[in-house]
Every structure is written in structure tokens, then in C-alpha cells.
Coordinates of C-alpha atoms in Angstrom, one line a residue:
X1 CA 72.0 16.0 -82.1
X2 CA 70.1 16.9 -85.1
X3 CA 65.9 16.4 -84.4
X4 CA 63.7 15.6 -86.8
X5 CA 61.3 18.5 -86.7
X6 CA 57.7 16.8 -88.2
X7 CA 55.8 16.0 -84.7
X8 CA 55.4 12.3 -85.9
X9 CA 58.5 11.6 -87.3
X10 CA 60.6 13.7 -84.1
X11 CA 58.5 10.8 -81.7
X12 CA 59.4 8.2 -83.9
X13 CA 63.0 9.2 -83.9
X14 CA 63.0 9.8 -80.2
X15 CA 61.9 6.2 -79.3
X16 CA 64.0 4.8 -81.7
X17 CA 66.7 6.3 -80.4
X18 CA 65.7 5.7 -77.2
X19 CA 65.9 1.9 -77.8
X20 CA 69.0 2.0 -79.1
X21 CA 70.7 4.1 -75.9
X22 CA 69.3 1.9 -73.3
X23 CA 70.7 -1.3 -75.1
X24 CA 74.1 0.0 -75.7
X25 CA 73.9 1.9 -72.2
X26 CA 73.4 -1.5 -70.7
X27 CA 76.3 -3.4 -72.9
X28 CA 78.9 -0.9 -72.2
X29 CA 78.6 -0.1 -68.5
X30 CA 80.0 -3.5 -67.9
X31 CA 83.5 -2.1 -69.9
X32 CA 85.4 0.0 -67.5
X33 CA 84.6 -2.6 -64.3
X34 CA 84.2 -5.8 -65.3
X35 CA 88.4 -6.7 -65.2
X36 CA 87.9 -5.0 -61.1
X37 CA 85.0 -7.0 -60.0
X38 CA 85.8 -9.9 -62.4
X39 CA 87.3 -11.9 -58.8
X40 CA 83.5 -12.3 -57.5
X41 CA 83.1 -14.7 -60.1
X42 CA 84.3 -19.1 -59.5
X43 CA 87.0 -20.0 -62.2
X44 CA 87.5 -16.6 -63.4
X45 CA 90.4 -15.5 -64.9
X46 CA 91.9 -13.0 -67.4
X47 CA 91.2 -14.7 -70.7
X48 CA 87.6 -15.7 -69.1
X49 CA 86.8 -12.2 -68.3
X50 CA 88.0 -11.2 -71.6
X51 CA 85.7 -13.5 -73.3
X52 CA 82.8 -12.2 -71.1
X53 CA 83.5 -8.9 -71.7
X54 CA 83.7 -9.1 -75.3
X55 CA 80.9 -12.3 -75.7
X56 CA 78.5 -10.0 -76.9
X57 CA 79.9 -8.7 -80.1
X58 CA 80.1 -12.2 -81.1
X59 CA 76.4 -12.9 -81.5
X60 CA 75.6 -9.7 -82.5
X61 CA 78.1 -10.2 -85.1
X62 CA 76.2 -13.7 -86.1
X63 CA 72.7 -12.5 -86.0
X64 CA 72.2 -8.7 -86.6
X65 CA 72.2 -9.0 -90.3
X66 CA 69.6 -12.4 -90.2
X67 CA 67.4 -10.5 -87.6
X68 CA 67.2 -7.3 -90.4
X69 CA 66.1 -9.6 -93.4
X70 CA 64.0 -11.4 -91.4
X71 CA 62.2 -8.1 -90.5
X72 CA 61.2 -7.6 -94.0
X73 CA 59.7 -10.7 -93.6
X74 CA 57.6 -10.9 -90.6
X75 CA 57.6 -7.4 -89.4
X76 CA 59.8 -4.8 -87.7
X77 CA 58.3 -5.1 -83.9
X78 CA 57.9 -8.8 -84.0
X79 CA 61.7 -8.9 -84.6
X80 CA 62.7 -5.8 -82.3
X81 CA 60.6 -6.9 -79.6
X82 CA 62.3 -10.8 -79.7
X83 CA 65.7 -9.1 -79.9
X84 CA 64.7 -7.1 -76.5
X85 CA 63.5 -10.2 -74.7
X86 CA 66.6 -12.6 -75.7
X87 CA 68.3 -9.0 -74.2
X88 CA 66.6 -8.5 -71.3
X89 CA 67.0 -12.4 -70.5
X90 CA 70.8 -12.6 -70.8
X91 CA 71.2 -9.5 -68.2
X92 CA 69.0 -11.3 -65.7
X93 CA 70.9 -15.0 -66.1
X94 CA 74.3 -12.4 -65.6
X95 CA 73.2 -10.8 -62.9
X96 CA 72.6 -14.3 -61.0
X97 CA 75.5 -15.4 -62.0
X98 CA 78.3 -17.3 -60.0
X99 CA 80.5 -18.5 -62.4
X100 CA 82.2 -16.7 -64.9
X101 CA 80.6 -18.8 -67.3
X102 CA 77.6 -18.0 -66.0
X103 CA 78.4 -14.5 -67.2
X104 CA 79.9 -15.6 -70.4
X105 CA 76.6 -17.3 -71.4
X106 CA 74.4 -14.2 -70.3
X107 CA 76.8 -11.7 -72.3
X108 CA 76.3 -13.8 -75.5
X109 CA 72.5 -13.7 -74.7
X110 CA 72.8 -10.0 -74.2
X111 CA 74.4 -9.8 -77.7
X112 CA 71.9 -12.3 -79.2
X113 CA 69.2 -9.8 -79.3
X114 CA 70.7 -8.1 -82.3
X115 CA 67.7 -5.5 -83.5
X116 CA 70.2 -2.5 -85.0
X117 CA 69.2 -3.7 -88.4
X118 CA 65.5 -3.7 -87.7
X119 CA 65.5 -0.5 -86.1
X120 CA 66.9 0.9 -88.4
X121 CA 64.7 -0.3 -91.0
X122 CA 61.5 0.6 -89.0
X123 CA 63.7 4.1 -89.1
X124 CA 63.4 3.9 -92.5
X125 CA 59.6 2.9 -92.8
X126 CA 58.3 6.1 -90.2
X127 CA 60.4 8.5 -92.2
X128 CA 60.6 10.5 -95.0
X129 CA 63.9 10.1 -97.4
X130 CA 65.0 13.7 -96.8
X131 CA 64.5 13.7 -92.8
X132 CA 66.5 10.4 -93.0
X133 CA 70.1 11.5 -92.3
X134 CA 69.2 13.4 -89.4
X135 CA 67.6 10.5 -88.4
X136 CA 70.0 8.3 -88.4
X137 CA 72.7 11.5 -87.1
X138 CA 70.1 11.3 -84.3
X139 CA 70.1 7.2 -83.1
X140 CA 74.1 7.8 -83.6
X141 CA 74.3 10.7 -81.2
X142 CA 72.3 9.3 -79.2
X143 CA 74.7 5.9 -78.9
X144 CA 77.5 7.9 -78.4
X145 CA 76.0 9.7 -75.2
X146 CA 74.9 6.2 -74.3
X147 CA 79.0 5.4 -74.2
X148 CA 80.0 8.4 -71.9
X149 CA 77.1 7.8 -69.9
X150 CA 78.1 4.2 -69.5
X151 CA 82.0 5.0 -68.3
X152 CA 79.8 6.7 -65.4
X153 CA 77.3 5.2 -64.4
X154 CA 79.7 2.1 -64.8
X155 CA 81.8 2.3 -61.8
X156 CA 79.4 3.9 -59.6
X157 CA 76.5 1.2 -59.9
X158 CA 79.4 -1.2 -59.3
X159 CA 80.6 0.9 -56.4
X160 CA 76.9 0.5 -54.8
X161 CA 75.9 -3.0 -55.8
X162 CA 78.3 -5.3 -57.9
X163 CA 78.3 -6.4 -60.7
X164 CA 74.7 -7.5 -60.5
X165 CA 73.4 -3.8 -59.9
X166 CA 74.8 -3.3 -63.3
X167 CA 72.7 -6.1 -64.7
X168 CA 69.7 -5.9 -63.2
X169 CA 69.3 -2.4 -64.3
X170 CA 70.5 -3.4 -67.4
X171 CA 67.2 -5.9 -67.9
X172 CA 64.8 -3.0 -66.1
X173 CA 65.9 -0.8 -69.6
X174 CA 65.3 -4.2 -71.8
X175 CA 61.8 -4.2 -70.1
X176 CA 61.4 -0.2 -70.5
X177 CA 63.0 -0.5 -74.7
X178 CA 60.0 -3.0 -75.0
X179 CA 57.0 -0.3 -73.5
X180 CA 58.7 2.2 -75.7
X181 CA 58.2 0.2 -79.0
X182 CA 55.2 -1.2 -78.0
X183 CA 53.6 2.1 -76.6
X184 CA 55.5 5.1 -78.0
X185 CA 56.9 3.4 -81.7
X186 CA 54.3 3.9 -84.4
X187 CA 53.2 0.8 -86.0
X188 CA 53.6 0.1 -89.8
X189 CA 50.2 -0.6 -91.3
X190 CA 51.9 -1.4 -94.3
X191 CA 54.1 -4.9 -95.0
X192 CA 57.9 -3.9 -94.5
X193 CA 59.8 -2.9 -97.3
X194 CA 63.2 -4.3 -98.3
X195 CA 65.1 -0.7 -97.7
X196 CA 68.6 -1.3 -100.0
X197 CA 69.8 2.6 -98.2
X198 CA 69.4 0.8 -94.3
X199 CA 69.6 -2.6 -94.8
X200 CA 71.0 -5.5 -95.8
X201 CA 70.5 -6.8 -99.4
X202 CA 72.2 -10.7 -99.6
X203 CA 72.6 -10.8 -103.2
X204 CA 74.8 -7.5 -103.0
X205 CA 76.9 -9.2 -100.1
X206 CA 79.3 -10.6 -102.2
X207 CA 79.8 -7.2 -104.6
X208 CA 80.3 -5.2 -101.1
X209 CA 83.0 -7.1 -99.8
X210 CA 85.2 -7.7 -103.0
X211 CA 85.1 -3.7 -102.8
X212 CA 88.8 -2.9 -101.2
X213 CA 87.5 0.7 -100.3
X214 CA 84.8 -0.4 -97.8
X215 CA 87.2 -3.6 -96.8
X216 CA 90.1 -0.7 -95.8
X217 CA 86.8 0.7 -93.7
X218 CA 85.8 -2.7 -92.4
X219 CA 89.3 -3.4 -91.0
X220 CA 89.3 0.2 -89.6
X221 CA 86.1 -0.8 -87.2
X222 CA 87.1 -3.8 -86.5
X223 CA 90.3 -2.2 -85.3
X224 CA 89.0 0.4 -83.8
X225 CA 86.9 -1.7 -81.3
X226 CA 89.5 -4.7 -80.5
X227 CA 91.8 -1.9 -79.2
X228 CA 89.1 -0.4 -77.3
X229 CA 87.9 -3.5 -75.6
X230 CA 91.5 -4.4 -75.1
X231 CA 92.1 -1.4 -73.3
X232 CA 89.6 -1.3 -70.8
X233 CA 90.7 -5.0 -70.1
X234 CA 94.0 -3.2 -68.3
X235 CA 93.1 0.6 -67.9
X236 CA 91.0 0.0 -64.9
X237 CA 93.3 -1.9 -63.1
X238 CA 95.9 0.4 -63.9
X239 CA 93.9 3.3 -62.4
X240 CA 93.0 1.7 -59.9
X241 CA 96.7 -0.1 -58.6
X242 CA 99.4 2.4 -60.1
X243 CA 97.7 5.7 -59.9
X244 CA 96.1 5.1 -56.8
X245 CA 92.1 5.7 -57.9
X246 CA 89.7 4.6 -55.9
X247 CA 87.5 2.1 -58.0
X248 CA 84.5 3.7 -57.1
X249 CA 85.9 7.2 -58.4
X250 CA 86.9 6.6 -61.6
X251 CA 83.8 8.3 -63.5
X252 CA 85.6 11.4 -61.9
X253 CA 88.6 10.0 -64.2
X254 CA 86.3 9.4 -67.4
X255 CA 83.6 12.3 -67.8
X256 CA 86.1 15.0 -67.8
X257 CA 88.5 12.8 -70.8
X258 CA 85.4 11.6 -72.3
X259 CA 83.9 15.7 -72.5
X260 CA 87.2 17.3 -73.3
X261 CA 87.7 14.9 -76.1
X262 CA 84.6 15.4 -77.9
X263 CA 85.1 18.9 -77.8
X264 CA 88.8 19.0 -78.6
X265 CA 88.2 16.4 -82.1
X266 CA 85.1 18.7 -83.3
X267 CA 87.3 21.0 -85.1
X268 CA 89.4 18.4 -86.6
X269 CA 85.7 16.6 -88.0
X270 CA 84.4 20.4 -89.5
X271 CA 88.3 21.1 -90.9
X272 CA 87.8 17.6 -92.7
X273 CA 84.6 17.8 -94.1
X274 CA 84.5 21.5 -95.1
X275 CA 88.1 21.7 -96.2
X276 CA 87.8 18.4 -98.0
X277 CA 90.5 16.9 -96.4
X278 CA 89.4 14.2 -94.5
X279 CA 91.6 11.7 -95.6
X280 CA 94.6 13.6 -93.5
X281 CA 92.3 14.1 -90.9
X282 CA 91.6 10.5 -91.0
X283 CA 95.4 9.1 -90.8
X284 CA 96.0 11.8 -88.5
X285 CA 93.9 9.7 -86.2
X286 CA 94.9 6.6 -86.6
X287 CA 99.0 7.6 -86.2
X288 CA 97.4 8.9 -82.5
X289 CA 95.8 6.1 -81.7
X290 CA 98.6 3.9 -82.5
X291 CA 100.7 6.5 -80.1
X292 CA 99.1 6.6 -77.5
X293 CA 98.5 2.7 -76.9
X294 CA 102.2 2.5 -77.6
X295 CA 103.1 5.0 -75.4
X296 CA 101.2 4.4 -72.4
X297 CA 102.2 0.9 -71.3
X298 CA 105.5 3.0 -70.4
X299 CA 104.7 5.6 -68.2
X300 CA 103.5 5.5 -64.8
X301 CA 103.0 9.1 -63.4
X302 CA 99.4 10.1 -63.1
X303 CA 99.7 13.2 -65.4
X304 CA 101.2 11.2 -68.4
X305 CA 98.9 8.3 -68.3
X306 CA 95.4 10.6 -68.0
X307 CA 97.1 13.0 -70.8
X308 CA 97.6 9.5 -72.8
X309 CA 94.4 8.2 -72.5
X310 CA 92.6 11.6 -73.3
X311 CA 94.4 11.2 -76.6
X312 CA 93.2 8.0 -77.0
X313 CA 89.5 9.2 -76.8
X314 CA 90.1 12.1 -79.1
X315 CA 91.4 9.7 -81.6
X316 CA 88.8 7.2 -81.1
X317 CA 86.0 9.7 -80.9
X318 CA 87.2 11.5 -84.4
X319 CA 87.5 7.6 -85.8
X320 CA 84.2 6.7 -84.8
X321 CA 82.3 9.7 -86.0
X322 CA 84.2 9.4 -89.1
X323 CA 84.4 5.8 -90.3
X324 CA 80.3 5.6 -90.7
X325 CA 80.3 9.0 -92.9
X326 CA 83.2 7.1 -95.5
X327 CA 81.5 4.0 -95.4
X328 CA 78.2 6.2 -96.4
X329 CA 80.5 8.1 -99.1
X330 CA 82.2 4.9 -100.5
X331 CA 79.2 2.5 -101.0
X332 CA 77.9 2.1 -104.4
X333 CA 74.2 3.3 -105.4
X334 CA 71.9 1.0 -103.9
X335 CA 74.8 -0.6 -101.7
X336 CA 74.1 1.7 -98.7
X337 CA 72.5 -0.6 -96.2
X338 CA 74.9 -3.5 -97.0
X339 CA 77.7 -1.7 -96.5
X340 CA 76.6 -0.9 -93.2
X341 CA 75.5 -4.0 -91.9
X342 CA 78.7 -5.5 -93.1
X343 CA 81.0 -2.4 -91.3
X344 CA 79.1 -3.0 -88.2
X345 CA 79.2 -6.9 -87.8
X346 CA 83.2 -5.9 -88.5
X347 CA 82.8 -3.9 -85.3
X348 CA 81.1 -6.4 -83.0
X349 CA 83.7 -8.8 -84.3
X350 CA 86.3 -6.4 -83.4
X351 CA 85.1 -6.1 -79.5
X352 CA 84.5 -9.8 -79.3
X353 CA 88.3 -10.6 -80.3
X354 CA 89.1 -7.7 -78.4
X355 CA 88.4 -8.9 -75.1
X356 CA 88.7 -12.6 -76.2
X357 CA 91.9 -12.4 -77.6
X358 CA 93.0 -9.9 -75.3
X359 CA 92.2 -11.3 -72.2
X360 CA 94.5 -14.6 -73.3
X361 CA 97.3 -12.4 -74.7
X362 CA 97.2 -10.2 -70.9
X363 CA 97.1 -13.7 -69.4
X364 CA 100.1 -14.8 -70.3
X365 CA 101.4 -11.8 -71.5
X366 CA 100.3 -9.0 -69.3
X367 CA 100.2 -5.5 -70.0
X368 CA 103.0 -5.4 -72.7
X369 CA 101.6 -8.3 -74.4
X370 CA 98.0 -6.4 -74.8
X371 CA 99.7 -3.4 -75.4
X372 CA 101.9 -4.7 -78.5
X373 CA 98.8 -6.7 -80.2
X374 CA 97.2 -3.9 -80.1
X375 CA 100.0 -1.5 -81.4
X376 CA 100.5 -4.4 -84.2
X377 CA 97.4 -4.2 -85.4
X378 CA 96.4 -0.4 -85.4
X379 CA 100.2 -0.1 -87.8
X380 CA 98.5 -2.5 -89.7
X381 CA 95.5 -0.5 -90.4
X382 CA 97.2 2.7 -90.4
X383 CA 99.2 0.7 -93.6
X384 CA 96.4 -0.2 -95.1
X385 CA 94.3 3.2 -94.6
X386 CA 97.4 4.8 -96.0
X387 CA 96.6 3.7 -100.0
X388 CA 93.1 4.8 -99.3
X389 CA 91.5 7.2 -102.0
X390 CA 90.1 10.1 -100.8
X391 CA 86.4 10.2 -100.0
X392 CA 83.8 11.1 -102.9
X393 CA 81.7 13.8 -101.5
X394 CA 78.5 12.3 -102.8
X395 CA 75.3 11.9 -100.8
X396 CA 73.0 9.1 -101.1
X397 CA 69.5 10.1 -103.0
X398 CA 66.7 7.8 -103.3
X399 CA 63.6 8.5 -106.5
X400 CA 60.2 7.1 -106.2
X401 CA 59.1 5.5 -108.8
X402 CA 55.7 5.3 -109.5
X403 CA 55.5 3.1 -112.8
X404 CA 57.9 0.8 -115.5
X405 CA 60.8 3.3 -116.6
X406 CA 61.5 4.0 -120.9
X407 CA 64.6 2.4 -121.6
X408 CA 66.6 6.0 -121.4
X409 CA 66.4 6.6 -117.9
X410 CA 69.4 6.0 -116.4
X411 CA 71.2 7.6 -119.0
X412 CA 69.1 10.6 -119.1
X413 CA 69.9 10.5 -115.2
X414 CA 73.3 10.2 -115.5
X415 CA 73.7 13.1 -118.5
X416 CA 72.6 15.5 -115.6
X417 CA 75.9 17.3 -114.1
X418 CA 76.5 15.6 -110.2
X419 CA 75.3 12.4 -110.8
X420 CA 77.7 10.4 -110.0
X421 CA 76.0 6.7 -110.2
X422 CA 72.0 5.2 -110.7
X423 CA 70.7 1.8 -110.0
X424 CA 67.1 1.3 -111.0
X425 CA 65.4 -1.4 -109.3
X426 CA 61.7 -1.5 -110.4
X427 CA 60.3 -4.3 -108.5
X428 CA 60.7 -2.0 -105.3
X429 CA 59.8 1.2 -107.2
X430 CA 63.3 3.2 -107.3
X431 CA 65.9 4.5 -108.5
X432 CA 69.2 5.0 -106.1
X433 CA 71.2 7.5 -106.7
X434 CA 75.1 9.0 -105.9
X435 CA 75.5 12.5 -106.4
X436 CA 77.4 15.5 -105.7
X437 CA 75.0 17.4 -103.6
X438 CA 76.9 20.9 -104.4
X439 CA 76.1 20.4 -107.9
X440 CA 73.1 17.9 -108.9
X441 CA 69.5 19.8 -109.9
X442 CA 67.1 17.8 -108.5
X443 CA 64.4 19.8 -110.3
X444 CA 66.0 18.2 -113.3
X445 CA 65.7 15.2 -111.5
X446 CA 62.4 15.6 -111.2
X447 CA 61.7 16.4 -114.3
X448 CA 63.2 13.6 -116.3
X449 CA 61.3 10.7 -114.1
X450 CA 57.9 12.5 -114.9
X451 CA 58.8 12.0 -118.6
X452 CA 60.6 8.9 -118.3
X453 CA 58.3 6.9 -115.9
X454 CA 54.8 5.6 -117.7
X455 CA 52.1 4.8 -115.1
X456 CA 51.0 1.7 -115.1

């Protein structure tokens, strides 16, 4: 993971990051036991466990981009530090609980303290615009280990205490995120600043989502994370009753898919990106993903069903590193944040029908039920994906502007070869920016805002 190198901004980044890993740690541990300790639990069943399991994506859906605005309002730790109580509260009321709508209740809770969109924007605040995207590489690598971690620690915490060992350390790292932003997270002197690049922007709401590009990249997401959810409502079973996998072994089963995938879609990711040909790359992906779901439902020897589900990872690994970067290359100047918060309520959406809908289609359906909605909906996508245009290789760039603008500026910055797009928006003091990084000047840049911009 890229580090931010400036002493001030690399501790800022590191806590940050730190509070989003022991969040997501804590959400996804439940994922690969939940469906095998699920019979603990009065009146459970497989669409209740489903709903549990997915709950939280539904009120982070709800709330995460509500909590981001209201940051700009009242402050980023106020907000973050809310969102890690209501957290750290929901894990406790599921680790007490009895009933499976005990757990239901505290899953929602978990999800209700929806603080992506204010850390991010305190992100934003404690760093400078060109240490940004290595930033922002860095909180994303560091949810990604959080995942891979989680599929291990999972099924041994479970092993040792239950499901309630998984919760109760769950609500320990709520209480640790809240030390870290309290004791190792800078503190903005300064009000918050509405931050168009990392948050969301409501009267752009309505442009983002009549875009069909980003919708194409929306339904991708949400995809994405319905299958995923739906698969670890019957994988763990599966290892567990067919292949004959101790419950309490399965990280064995997980690091070694989890590792070897990352490693095996890496070349794929630099092909696409240096080649310019991630669009291939992309559906590529997508016709695995669809092949291995469809494909493993039918085969029961050990071999085939590991060698199935390592090719789900490597297409879900490839997706997931790749969806964010097109949603970054498709979103209009000024758009960025909006985009974002929009793709990622599409992915919390995505889990929480995953394992909603799921668990009542493996009720009364079972295995081949989950396996064909899930099938269904990845051709889908892969249909829709297919008209995609290929990705604009433009980066984001983000001008200070330190006075009113003459009424040539954008034009003057849109003369200059690699701009792509500019949105000036004085009342925050800049001008966004889509360019093509291989051949914008930004000395030219430079120079036409010191003649265009008046003091005043």
C-alpha cells in the first residue's frame, strides 16, 4: 500500500486507515460463519440469518451519505465519533443476543454508524491534493487486508467462543477506532469544507445518476456484493458437510485462495491499466464470475470446488480493485465525491439484498435457487457492462483559487492540450479539473490562474 511520506500526513493516513480496518474487520468476520453458528440463535432460519447477515448494508446504505453532509456541518469527529458509538453498541446488543432478531437489530446498529463519508472527508481536510490518491489507495488497501483478515480470524474466534467472541471483539475495536480518532487523528482547527472530490454534493445527485456510465458502475457494485454475501450464505456449509472441513479449519481453506488470488489478478490490473485495455480486462472478470457461481453448485469433489472458488476471488478481487478506479475515471469535473457515495450506497445495498434476498431464495430454494439468482443477475450485468465505453484515462485535478476569476478562465483552461473538462465553483475557491495526466502542463496551468484570478 502506497504511504503518504510527509510525517503528519503518513499519521493522519495511518489512523484513518486504521478506523476504517477495524470497522470493516468487525462487519465481515461474521460472513464466512454466521450460516454454521446461525442454530444458536431462537427462531432462526435461513432467510433470518440472511437478513442478519446482510442487515448492515441496509443502514449503511440509508445513512452514510447524510452522516458525510452533516460533517460539513457540525464537524468531522463529532460525526465519526457518533458513527463508532452507534457501532460499538450494535456489536455488544449482538453479542447478547438470543434471538435471531436480537442479532438482526444489532447488525443494523452495526451498519448505522455509517462514518466512510466523514472519514473520508477529514481525509480530505489533513491532506494535501497531490498526496490524496495515495491516500485514499492507502484506507482502500487497508480495507481489503481487513477482508482476508476477517475470513481468518472469522472461523477461528468462532471456533473458540461463538458467535459472541466475534462480537465482543468486534465492540473492543469500536472502543479502540474511538482512542485512535480522539488521540492519534489530528483535529481540524478550521470549519469543514464541502470537499466536491470526497464527498457528497446533493444538488449534483440528480446529474450523477441520469449518467448511464456510472449507473453501468453502480449496478456492477451492487452485483458484485449480492453475489458475494450470497455465497457465503452456502459456501460454509458446503465446506463444512460435502467436503468434510472442519468448521474450525476453514481459514486454512481461505488464506491460501484469498493470497493466491490477489497475486494471480495483479497482472491482469497492470495489463489493463498500462495497456489501456481495461475494458477487456473488465468483462473478462465478470464472464468468470458468472462461471464460477454457475459452475460450482455442480461439482462436489474437493479439488473442483476449491479450484472454483479461487476463481471466484480472482474475479472478485480484480472487480473490486477496478470498479472504484472507473467510477474515478467516469465522473464528471467536480462530480468525484458524489459518484462515490452513490457507487458505495449501491454496494451496501448490494450485500443487504444479498443475504436478505438470498437467505429467502436458499430457504425455499436451496443451493440451486441461490446459485441461479445469482448467475441471473451477474449475465445481467455482464449485458449491461458489455455496451460500456471504454474508460477515459483522465485523473482528477483540483486549482486553488485565491480570488473572483475574469470571465476567460475556463476557456483559457480548456484551450490547454489534456484538459479534458473544468468546473469553477468560486464560492469554495476552485476550479475542478479532468485531464489527461500524460499530456496536460500544469505549469501552464499555473500560469493562466495567476493571470486570470484578481485578488480580492
Amino acid at each position: 500500500m502506497p504511504i503518504v511520506q510527509a510525517p503528519f500526513e503518513r499519521r493522519t493516513v495511518v489512523s484513518l486507515a486504521l478506523l476504517y480496518a477495524f470497522r470493516m474487520l468487525g462487519l465481515f468476520m461474521v460472513l464466512p460463519v454466521l450460516t454454521l453458528y446461525g442454530d444458536q440463535y431462537l427462531y432462526s432460519s435461513p432467510m433470518l440469518l440472511g437478513l442478519a447477515l446482510g442487515a448492515y448494508g441496509f443502514s449503511q446504505a440509508l445513512l452514510q451519505i447524510p452522516f458525510g453532509i452533516l460533517s460539513d456541518r457540525i464537524g468531522r469527529k463529532p460525526v465519526i465519533a457518533a458513527g463508532l458509538l452507534v457501532f460499538t453498541l450494535g456489536s455488544a446488543l449482538a453479542a447478547q443476543a438470543d434471538t435471531v432478531y436480537e442479532l438482526v437489530l444489532g447488525r443494523l446498529l452495526q451498519g448505522g454508524g455509517a462514518i466512510a463519508g466523514a472519514v473520508m472527508a477529514l481525509m480530505a481536510d489533513l491532506t494535501a491534493e497531490e498526496n490524496r490518491t495515495k491516500a485514499m489507495a492507502t484506507i482502500g488497501g487497508a480495507i481489503g487486508v481487513s477482508f482476508s483478515l476477517a475470513l481468518v480470524l472469522g472461523p477461528l474466534l468462532a471456533a473458540w467462543g461463538g458467535m459472541s467472541a466475534i462480537f465482543w471483539l468486534t465492540a473492543a475495536l469500536g472502543l479502540v477506532g474511538l482512542f485512535v480518532l480522539w488521540k492519534l487523528v489530528p483535529t481540524v482547527r478550521r470549519p469543514p469544507r464541502r470537499r466536491r472530490e470526497v464527498g457528497a454534493v446533493p444538488e449534483l445527485i440528480r446529474q450523477v445518476l441520469g449518467n448511464r456510465e456510472l449507473l453501468r458502475l453502480n449496478l456492477g457494485i451492487f452485483v458484485l456484493h449480492f453475489v458475494l454475501m450470497a455465497l457465503f450464505l452456502v459456501m460454509p456449509m458446503r465446506l463444512e458437510s460435502e467436503l468434510a472441513i472442519a468448521r474450525g479449519t476453514h481459514w486454512l481453506v481461505y488464506l491460501p485462495l484469498l493470497a493466491g488470488a490477489f497475486v494471480a489478478m495483479l497482472p491482469f490490473i497492470i495489463f489493463g491499466e498500462k495497456r489501456r485495455q481495461m475494458k477487456p480486462v473488465f468483462l473478462g472478470a465478470v464472464v468468470l464470475l458468472g462461471l464460477s457461481l454457475a459452475i460450482m453448485p455442480m461439482v462436489s469433489v474437493r479439488w473442483a470446488v476449491l479450484g472454483l472458488l479461487f476463481a471466484f476471488f480472482m474475479a472478485f478481487n480484480l472487480l473490486e480493485a477496478s470498479l472504484p478506479s472507473l467510477v474515478s475515471k467516469t465522473a464528471p469535473a467536480g462530480g468525484k465525491g458524489t459518484a462515490t457515495s452513490i457507487y458505495a450506497s449501491c454496494q451496501f445495498l448490494g450485500a443487504f439484498l444479498g443475504g436478505a434476498l438470498g437467505g429467502l431464495v436458499f430457504q425455499h430454494g436451496g443451493v440451486a435457487g441461490v446459485s441461479m439468482l445469482s448467475v441471473l443477475l451477474v449475465v445481467l450485468w455482464a449485458g449491461t457492462a458489455w455496451g460500456m465505453r471504454p474508460p477515459r484515462y483522465l485523473a482528477s485535478l483540483l486549482m486553488p483559487l485565491h480570488g473572483r476569476v475574469s470571465d476567460s478562465f475556463t476557456e483559457q483552461l480548456l484551450d490547454v492540450a489534456g484538459v479534458e473538462e473544468v468546473v469553477v465553483v468560486e464560492s469554495e475557491g476552485t476550479a475542478y479539473l479532468k485531464v489527461d495526466p500524460r499530456r496536460v502542463d500544469r505549469k501552464q496551468l499555473a500560469r493562466i490562474a495567476e493571470q486570470c484570478v484578481r485578488p480580492q
